[in-house]
């Protein structure tokens, strides 16, 4: 029997190596989103995935290797959404819509933020994080025809929304009127579709 297509004694198909890897990657996204790079262990990832810690290490290597793969996966998915926006007169709105869709998965945004926070270590994450920022900036300009100031504003607004999301600010607007005003003028406009 092929080890990648193993079956249990009851005849139910077990996950093959590729499926198990995807399961662990999904679990790692959740774990790193919650704990960040420094606060997450491969043992925690294994528990979320329902596998052993040695199995996680066998598939991904070190925690740094796993985080790099998680960050690269999330960054790739985010960039893919922006890359699907075709140039044209409504590209600004479609770029904003693409970003708004990302807010629906706070784990992706948190992983992205954790990647920006670790910055240079692991080095591969710092390199990829810088590439992501530059690529979003370039995509906004090339898709919308916007100048550098408008593209900078798009990236900066996205980072503000990431921070507000990571802080769960919309759930805490009753704590501070200034926070409430900031949430309303940024996230509130998106929720109402008035950007």
PDB file of C-alpha atoms in Angstrom:
ATOM      1  CA  UNK A   1       0.000   0.000   0.000  1.00  0.00           C
ATOM      2  CA  UNK A   2       1.250   3.488  -0.848  1.00  0.00           C
ATOM      3  CA  UNK A   3       2.061   5.359   2.380  1.00  0.00           C
ATOM      4  CA  UNK A   4       0.549   8.522   0.888  1.00  0.00           C
ATOM      5  CA  UNK A   5      -2.810   6.795   0.473  1.00  0.00           C
ATOM      6  CA  UNK A   6      -2.962   4.785   3.699  1.00  0.00           C
ATOM      7  CA  UNK A   7      -6.292   3.515   4.999  1.00  0.00           C
ATOM      8  CA  UNK A   8      -7.427   2.704   8.502  1.00  0.00           C
ATOM      9  CA  UNK A   9      -8.564  -0.748   9.578  1.00  0.00           C
ATOM     10  CA  UNK A  10     -12.159   0.446   9.269  1.00  0.00           C
ATOM     11  CA  UNK A  11     -11.538   1.248   5.599  1.00  0.00           C
ATOM     12  CA  UNK A  12     -11.815   5.034   5.888  1.00  0.00           C
ATOM     13  CA  UNK A  13      -9.152   6.861   3.923  1.00  0.00           C
ATOM     14  CA  UNK A  14      -6.555   8.685   5.990  1.00  0.00           C
ATOM     15  CA  UNK A  15      -5.076  11.939   4.833  1.00  0.00           C
ATOM     16  CA  UNK A  16      -2.132  11.676   2.504  1.00  0.00           C
ATOM     17  CA  UNK A  17       1.040  13.641   3.165  1.00  0.00           C
ATOM     18  CA  UNK A  18      -0.062  16.631   1.049  1.00  0.00           C
ATOM     19  CA  UNK A  19      -3.438  16.854   2.791  1.00  0.00           C
ATOM     20  CA  UNK A  20      -1.816  16.506   6.215  1.00  0.00           C
ATOM     21  CA  UNK A  21       0.682  19.226   5.315  1.00  0.00           C
ATOM     22  CA  UNK A  22      -2.182  21.546   4.325  1.00  0.00           C
ATOM     23  CA  UNK A  23      -3.968  20.733   7.590  1.00  0.00           C
ATOM     24  CA  UNK A  24      -0.859  21.589   9.600  1.00  0.00           C
ATOM     25  CA  UNK A  25      -0.312  24.771   7.591  1.00  0.00           C
ATOM     26  CA  UNK A  26      -3.897  25.861   8.354  1.00  0.00           C
ATOM     27  CA  UNK A  27      -3.358  25.076  12.042  1.00  0.00           C
ATOM     28  CA  UNK A  28      -0.086  27.005  12.024  1.00  0.00           C
ATOM     29  CA  UNK A  29      -1.850  30.052  10.567  1.00  0.00           C
ATOM     30  CA  UNK A  30      -4.274  29.984  13.507  1.00  0.00           C
ATOM     31  CA  UNK A  31      -1.538  29.371  16.086  1.00  0.00           C
ATOM     32  CA  UNK A  32       0.835  32.049  14.762  1.00  0.00           C
ATOM     33  CA  UNK A  33      -2.037  34.523  14.367  1.00  0.00           C
ATOM     34  CA  UNK A  34      -2.847  34.088  18.049  1.00  0.00           C
ATOM     35  CA  UNK A  35       0.649  33.846  19.512  1.00  0.00           C
ATOM     36  CA  UNK A  36       2.948  35.501  17.015  1.00  0.00           C
ATOM     37  CA  UNK A  37       6.320  34.102  16.065  1.00  0.00           C
ATOM     38  CA  UNK A  38       7.963  34.381  19.486  1.00  0.00           C
ATOM     39  CA  UNK A  39       4.927  33.146  21.410  1.00  0.00           C
ATOM     40  CA  UNK A  40       4.122  30.054  19.360  1.00  0.00           C
ATOM     41  CA  UNK A  41       5.808  26.664  19.541  1.00  0.00           C
ATOM     42  CA  UNK A  42       5.738  23.775  17.116  1.00  0.00           C
ATOM     43  CA  UNK A  43       4.075  21.817  19.926  1.00  0.00           C
ATOM     44  CA  UNK A  44       1.182  24.307  19.968  1.00  0.00           C
ATOM     45  CA  UNK A  45       0.855  24.017  16.196  1.00  0.00           C
ATOM     46  CA  UNK A  46       0.822  20.226  16.522  1.00  0.00           C
ATOM     47  CA  UNK A  47      -1.934  20.352  19.149  1.00  0.00           C
ATOM     48  CA  UNK A  48      -4.087  22.636  16.978  1.00  0.00           C
ATOM     49  CA  UNK A  49      -3.529  20.298  14.013  1.00  0.00           C
ATOM     50  CA  UNK A  50      -4.121  17.140  16.038  1.00  0.00           C
ATOM     51  CA  UNK A  51      -0.747  15.622  15.171  1.00  0.00           C
ATOM     52  CA  UNK A  52       2.502  15.012  17.030  1.00  0.00           C
ATOM     53  CA  UNK A  53       5.141  17.714  17.374  1.00  0.00           C
ATOM     54  CA  UNK A  54       7.836  15.505  15.786  1.00  0.00           C
ATOM     55  CA  UNK A  55       5.572  15.113  12.746  1.00  0.00           C
ATOM     56  CA  UNK A  56       5.326  18.907  12.376  1.00  0.00           C
ATOM     57  CA  UNK A  57       9.110  19.164  12.562  1.00  0.00           C
ATOM     58  CA  UNK A  58       9.533  16.307  10.076  1.00  0.00           C
ATOM     59  CA  UNK A  59       7.281  18.045   7.539  1.00  0.00           C
ATOM     60  CA  UNK A  60       8.376  21.654   8.028  1.00  0.00           C
ATOM     61  CA  UNK A  61      11.720  21.682   9.833  1.00  0.00           C
ATOM     62  CA  UNK A  62      12.286  24.338  12.460  1.00  0.00           C
ATOM     63  CA  UNK A  63       9.752  26.776  13.869  1.00  0.00           C
ATOM     64  CA  UNK A  64      11.425  29.469  11.765  1.00  0.00           C
ATOM     65  CA  UNK A  65      10.978  27.350   8.627  1.00  0.00           C
ATOM     66  CA  UNK A  66       7.316  26.802   9.483  1.00  0.00           C
ATOM     67  CA  UNK A  67       6.696  30.502  10.139  1.00  0.00           C
ATOM     68  CA  UNK A  68       8.386  31.445   6.871  1.00  0.00           C
ATOM     69  CA  UNK A  69       6.107  29.020   5.028  1.00  0.00           C
ATOM     70  CA  UNK A  70       3.018  30.312   6.864  1.00  0.00           C
ATOM     71  CA  UNK A  71       3.931  33.929   6.145  1.00  0.00           C
ATOM     72  CA  UNK A  72       4.717  33.157   2.521  1.00  0.00           C
ATOM     73  CA  UNK A  73       1.404  31.327   2.104  1.00  0.00           C
ATOM     74  CA  UNK A  74      -0.611  34.184   3.615  1.00  0.00           C
ATOM     75  CA  UNK A  75       1.324  36.859   1.704  1.00  0.00           C
ATOM     76  CA  UNK A  76       0.869  34.912  -1.520  1.00  0.00           C
ATOM     77  CA  UNK A  77      -2.885  34.674  -1.007  1.00  0.00           C
ATOM     78  CA  UNK A  78      -3.113  38.395  -0.279  1.00  0.00           C
ATOM     79  CA  UNK A  79      -1.057  39.367  -3.315  1.00  0.00           C
ATOM     80  CA  UNK A  80      -3.074  37.005  -5.499  1.00  0.00           C
ATOM     81  CA  UNK A  81      -6.259  38.890  -4.610  1.00  0.00           C
ATOM     82  CA  UNK A  82      -4.709  42.197  -5.618  1.00  0.00           C
ATOM     83  CA  UNK A  83      -3.184  40.712  -8.769  1.00  0.00           C
ATOM     84  CA  UNK A  84      -6.637  39.590  -9.952  1.00  0.00           C
ATOM     85  CA  UNK A  85      -7.745  43.225 -10.184  1.00  0.00           C
ATOM     86  CA  UNK A  86      -7.503  44.296 -13.812  1.00  0.00           C
ATOM     87  CA  UNK A  87      -6.386  47.826 -14.676  1.00  0.00           C
ATOM     88  CA  UNK A  88      -9.208  50.188 -15.471  1.00  0.00           C
ATOM     89  CA  UNK A  89     -11.361  53.089 -14.358  1.00  0.00           C
ATOM     90  CA  UNK A  90     -12.916  51.155 -11.454  1.00  0.00           C
ATOM     91  CA  UNK A  91      -9.643  49.577 -10.293  1.00  0.00           C
ATOM     92  CA  UNK A  92      -9.406  51.777  -7.172  1.00  0.00           C
ATOM     93  CA  UNK A  93     -12.751  50.488  -5.966  1.00  0.00           C
ATOM     94  CA  UNK A  94     -11.870  46.888  -6.850  1.00  0.00           C
ATOM     95  CA  UNK A  95      -8.504  47.159  -5.064  1.00  0.00           C
ATOM     96  CA  UNK A  96     -10.332  48.458  -1.983  1.00  0.00           C
ATOM     97  CA  UNK A  97     -12.870  45.634  -2.307  1.00  0.00           C
ATOM     98  CA  UNK A  98     -10.050  43.092  -2.528  1.00  0.00           C
ATOM     99  CA  UNK A  99      -8.596  44.464   0.691  1.00  0.00           C
ATOM    100  CA  UNK A 100     -11.995  44.549   2.394  1.00  0.00           C
ATOM    101  CA  UNK A 101     -12.405  40.857   1.585  1.00  0.00           C
ATOM    102  CA  UNK A 102      -9.153  40.178   3.447  1.00  0.00           C
ATOM    103  CA  UNK A 103     -10.485  41.759   6.624  1.00  0.00           C
ATOM    104  CA  UNK A 104     -12.948  38.869   6.786  1.00  0.00           C
ATOM    105  CA  UNK A 105     -10.114  36.547   7.843  1.00  0.00           C
ATOM    106  CA  UNK A 106      -8.385  38.167  10.818  1.00  0.00           C
ATOM    107  CA  UNK A 107      -5.897  35.293  11.043  1.00  0.00           C
ATOM    108  CA  UNK A 108      -4.369  36.266   7.710  1.00  0.00           C
ATOM    109  CA  UNK A 109      -3.994  39.880   8.764  1.00  0.00           C
ATOM    110  CA  UNK A 110      -2.521  38.923  12.121  1.00  0.00           C
ATOM    111  CA  UNK A 111       0.030  36.606  10.514  1.00  0.00           C
ATOM    112  CA  UNK A 112       0.941  39.421   8.149  1.00  0.00           C
ATOM    113  CA  UNK A 113       1.335  41.844  11.062  1.00  0.00           C
ATOM    114  CA  UNK A 114       3.436  39.342  13.023  1.00  0.00           C
ATOM    115  CA  UNK A 115       5.645  38.986   9.957  1.00  0.00           C
ATOM    116  CA  UNK A 116       6.121  42.736   9.799  1.00  0.00           C
ATOM    117  CA  UNK A 117       6.907  42.829  13.524  1.00  0.00           C
ATOM    118  CA  UNK A 118       9.610  40.141  13.408  1.00  0.00           C
ATOM    119  CA  UNK A 119      11.087  42.086  10.521  1.00  0.00           C
ATOM    120  CA  UNK A 120      14.554  40.741   9.986  1.00  0.00           C
ATOM    121  CA  UNK A 121      14.556  37.464  11.916  1.00  0.00           C
ATOM    122  CA  UNK A 122      13.883  34.986  10.447  1.00  0.00           C
ATOM    123  CA  UNK A 123      15.583  36.736   7.545  1.00  0.00           C
ATOM    124  CA  UNK A 124      13.350  35.133   4.920  1.00  0.00           C
ATOM    125  CA  UNK A 125      10.280  36.707   6.551  1.00  0.00           C
ATOM    126  CA  UNK A 126      11.826  40.171   6.548  1.00  0.00           C
ATOM    127  CA  UNK A 127      12.712  39.801   2.882  1.00  0.00           C
ATOM    128  CA  UNK A 128       9.223  38.580   1.994  1.00  0.00           C
ATOM    129  CA  UNK A 129       7.513  41.273   4.118  1.00  0.00           C
ATOM    130  CA  UNK A 130       9.411  44.007   2.296  1.00  0.00           C
ATOM    131  CA  UNK A 131       8.529  42.405  -1.045  1.00  0.00           C
ATOM    132  CA  UNK A 132       4.834  42.304  -0.086  1.00  0.00           C
ATOM    133  CA  UNK A 133       4.728  45.994   0.830  1.00  0.00           C
ATOM    134  CA  UNK A 134       6.534  46.952  -2.349  1.00  0.00           C
ATOM    135  CA  UNK A 135       4.355  44.709  -4.486  1.00  0.00           C
ATOM    136  CA  UNK A 136       1.075  46.059  -3.036  1.00  0.00           C
ATOM    137  CA  UNK A 137       2.356  49.588  -3.667  1.00  0.00           C
ATOM    138  CA  UNK A 138       3.285  48.672  -7.259  1.00  0.00           C
ATOM    139  CA  UNK A 139       0.026  46.812  -7.915  1.00  0.00           C
ATOM    140  CA  UNK A 140      -2.054  49.741  -6.725  1.00  0.00           C
ATOM    141  CA  UNK A 141      -0.141  52.111  -8.997  1.00  0.00           C
ATOM    142  CA  UNK A 142      -0.201  49.831 -12.041  1.00  0.00           C
ATOM    143  CA  UNK A 143      -3.853  48.837 -11.680  1.00  0.00           C
ATOM    144  CA  UNK A 144      -5.249  52.286 -10.874  1.00  0.00           C
ATOM    145  CA  UNK A 145      -2.828  54.649 -12.594  1.00  0.00           C
ATOM    146  CA  UNK A 146      -2.440  56.406  -9.234  1.00  0.00           C
ATOM    147  CA  UNK A 147       0.582  58.461  -8.290  1.00  0.00           C
ATOM    148  CA  UNK A 148       2.974  57.534  -5.490  1.00  0.00           C
ATOM    149  CA  UNK A 149       1.081  59.588  -2.898  1.00  0.00           C
ATOM    150  CA  UNK A 150      -2.209  57.805  -3.592  1.00  0.00           C
ATOM    151  CA  UNK A 151      -0.475  54.412  -3.524  1.00  0.00           C
ATOM    152  CA  UNK A 152       1.230  55.306  -0.237  1.00  0.00           C
ATOM    153  CA  UNK A 153      -2.146  56.303   1.203  1.00  0.00           C
ATOM    154  CA  UNK A 154      -3.632  52.971   0.092  1.00  0.00           C
ATOM    155  CA  UNK A 155      -0.817  50.997   1.756  1.00  0.00           C
ATOM    156  CA  UNK A 156      -0.897  53.190   4.877  1.00  0.00           C
ATOM    157  CA  UNK A 157      -4.665  52.858   5.204  1.00  0.00           C
ATOM    158  CA  UNK A 158      -4.333  49.100   4.849  1.00  0.00           C
ATOM    159  CA  UNK A 159      -1.754  49.027   7.631  1.00  0.00           C
ATOM    160  CA  UNK A 160      -4.042  51.124   9.851  1.00  0.00           C
ATOM    161  CA  UNK A 161      -6.887  48.694   9.190  1.00  0.00           C
ATOM    162  CA  UNK A 162      -4.571  45.781  10.017  1.00  0.00           C
ATOM    163  CA  UNK A 163      -3.667  47.368  13.343  1.00  0.00           C
ATOM    164  CA  UNK A 164      -7.300  48.152  14.191  1.00  0.00           C
ATOM    165  CA  UNK A 165      -8.241  44.582  13.324  1.00  0.00           C
ATOM    166  CA  UNK A 166      -5.378  43.105  15.370  1.00  0.00           C
ATOM    167  CA  UNK A 167      -6.447  45.226  18.346  1.00  0.00           C
ATOM    168  CA  UNK A 168     -10.073  44.166  17.866  1.00  0.00           C
ATOM    169  CA  UNK A 169     -10.774  47.888  18.032  1.00  0.00           C
ATOM    170  CA  UNK A 170     -14.350  47.696  16.684  1.00  0.00           C
ATOM    171  CA  UNK A 171     -15.298  45.571  19.706  1.00  0.00           C
ATOM    172  CA  UNK A 172     -13.869  48.150  22.116  1.00  0.00           C
ATOM    173  CA  UNK A 173     -15.129  51.485  20.809  1.00  0.00           C
ATOM    174  CA  UNK A 174     -17.013  52.052  24.059  1.00  0.00           C
ATOM    175  CA  UNK A 175     -13.685  52.325  25.907  1.00  0.00           C
ATOM    176  CA  UNK A 176     -12.559  55.577  24.300  1.00  0.00           C
ATOM    177  CA  UNK A 177     -14.343  58.178  22.204  1.00  0.00           C
ATOM    178  CA  UNK A 178     -11.229  58.894  20.148  1.00  0.00           C
ATOM    179  CA  UNK A 179     -10.823  55.216  19.313  1.00  0.00           C
ATOM    180  CA  UNK A 180     -14.502  55.138  18.377  1.00  0.00           C
ATOM    181  CA  UNK A 181     -13.990  58.089  16.020  1.00  0.00           C
ATOM    182  CA  UNK A 182     -10.935  56.454  14.425  1.00  0.00           C
ATOM    183  CA  UNK A 183     -12.779  53.170  13.920  1.00  0.00           C
ATOM    184  CA  UNK A 184     -15.775  54.984  12.460  1.00  0.00           C
ATOM    185  CA  UNK A 185     -13.766  57.044   9.971  1.00  0.00           C
ATOM    186  CA  UNK A 186     -11.839  54.002   8.766  1.00  0.00           C
ATOM    187  CA  UNK A 187     -13.563  50.673   9.322  1.00  0.00           C
ATOM    188  CA  UNK A 188     -17.057  52.153   9.660  1.00  0.00           C
ATOM    189  CA  UNK A 189     -16.916  53.643   6.179  1.00  0.00           C
ATOM    190  CA  UNK A 190     -15.864  50.300   4.744  1.00  0.00           C
ATOM    191  CA  UNK A 191     -18.717  48.513   6.510  1.00  0.00           C
ATOM    192  CA  UNK A 192     -21.173  51.029   5.042  1.00  0.00           C
ATOM    193  CA  UNK A 193     -19.579  50.794   1.595  1.00  0.00           C
ATOM    194  CA  UNK A 194     -18.656  54.495   1.484  1.00  0.00           C
ATOM    195  CA  UNK A 195     -14.851  54.191   1.886  1.00  0.00           C
TER     196      UNK A 195
END
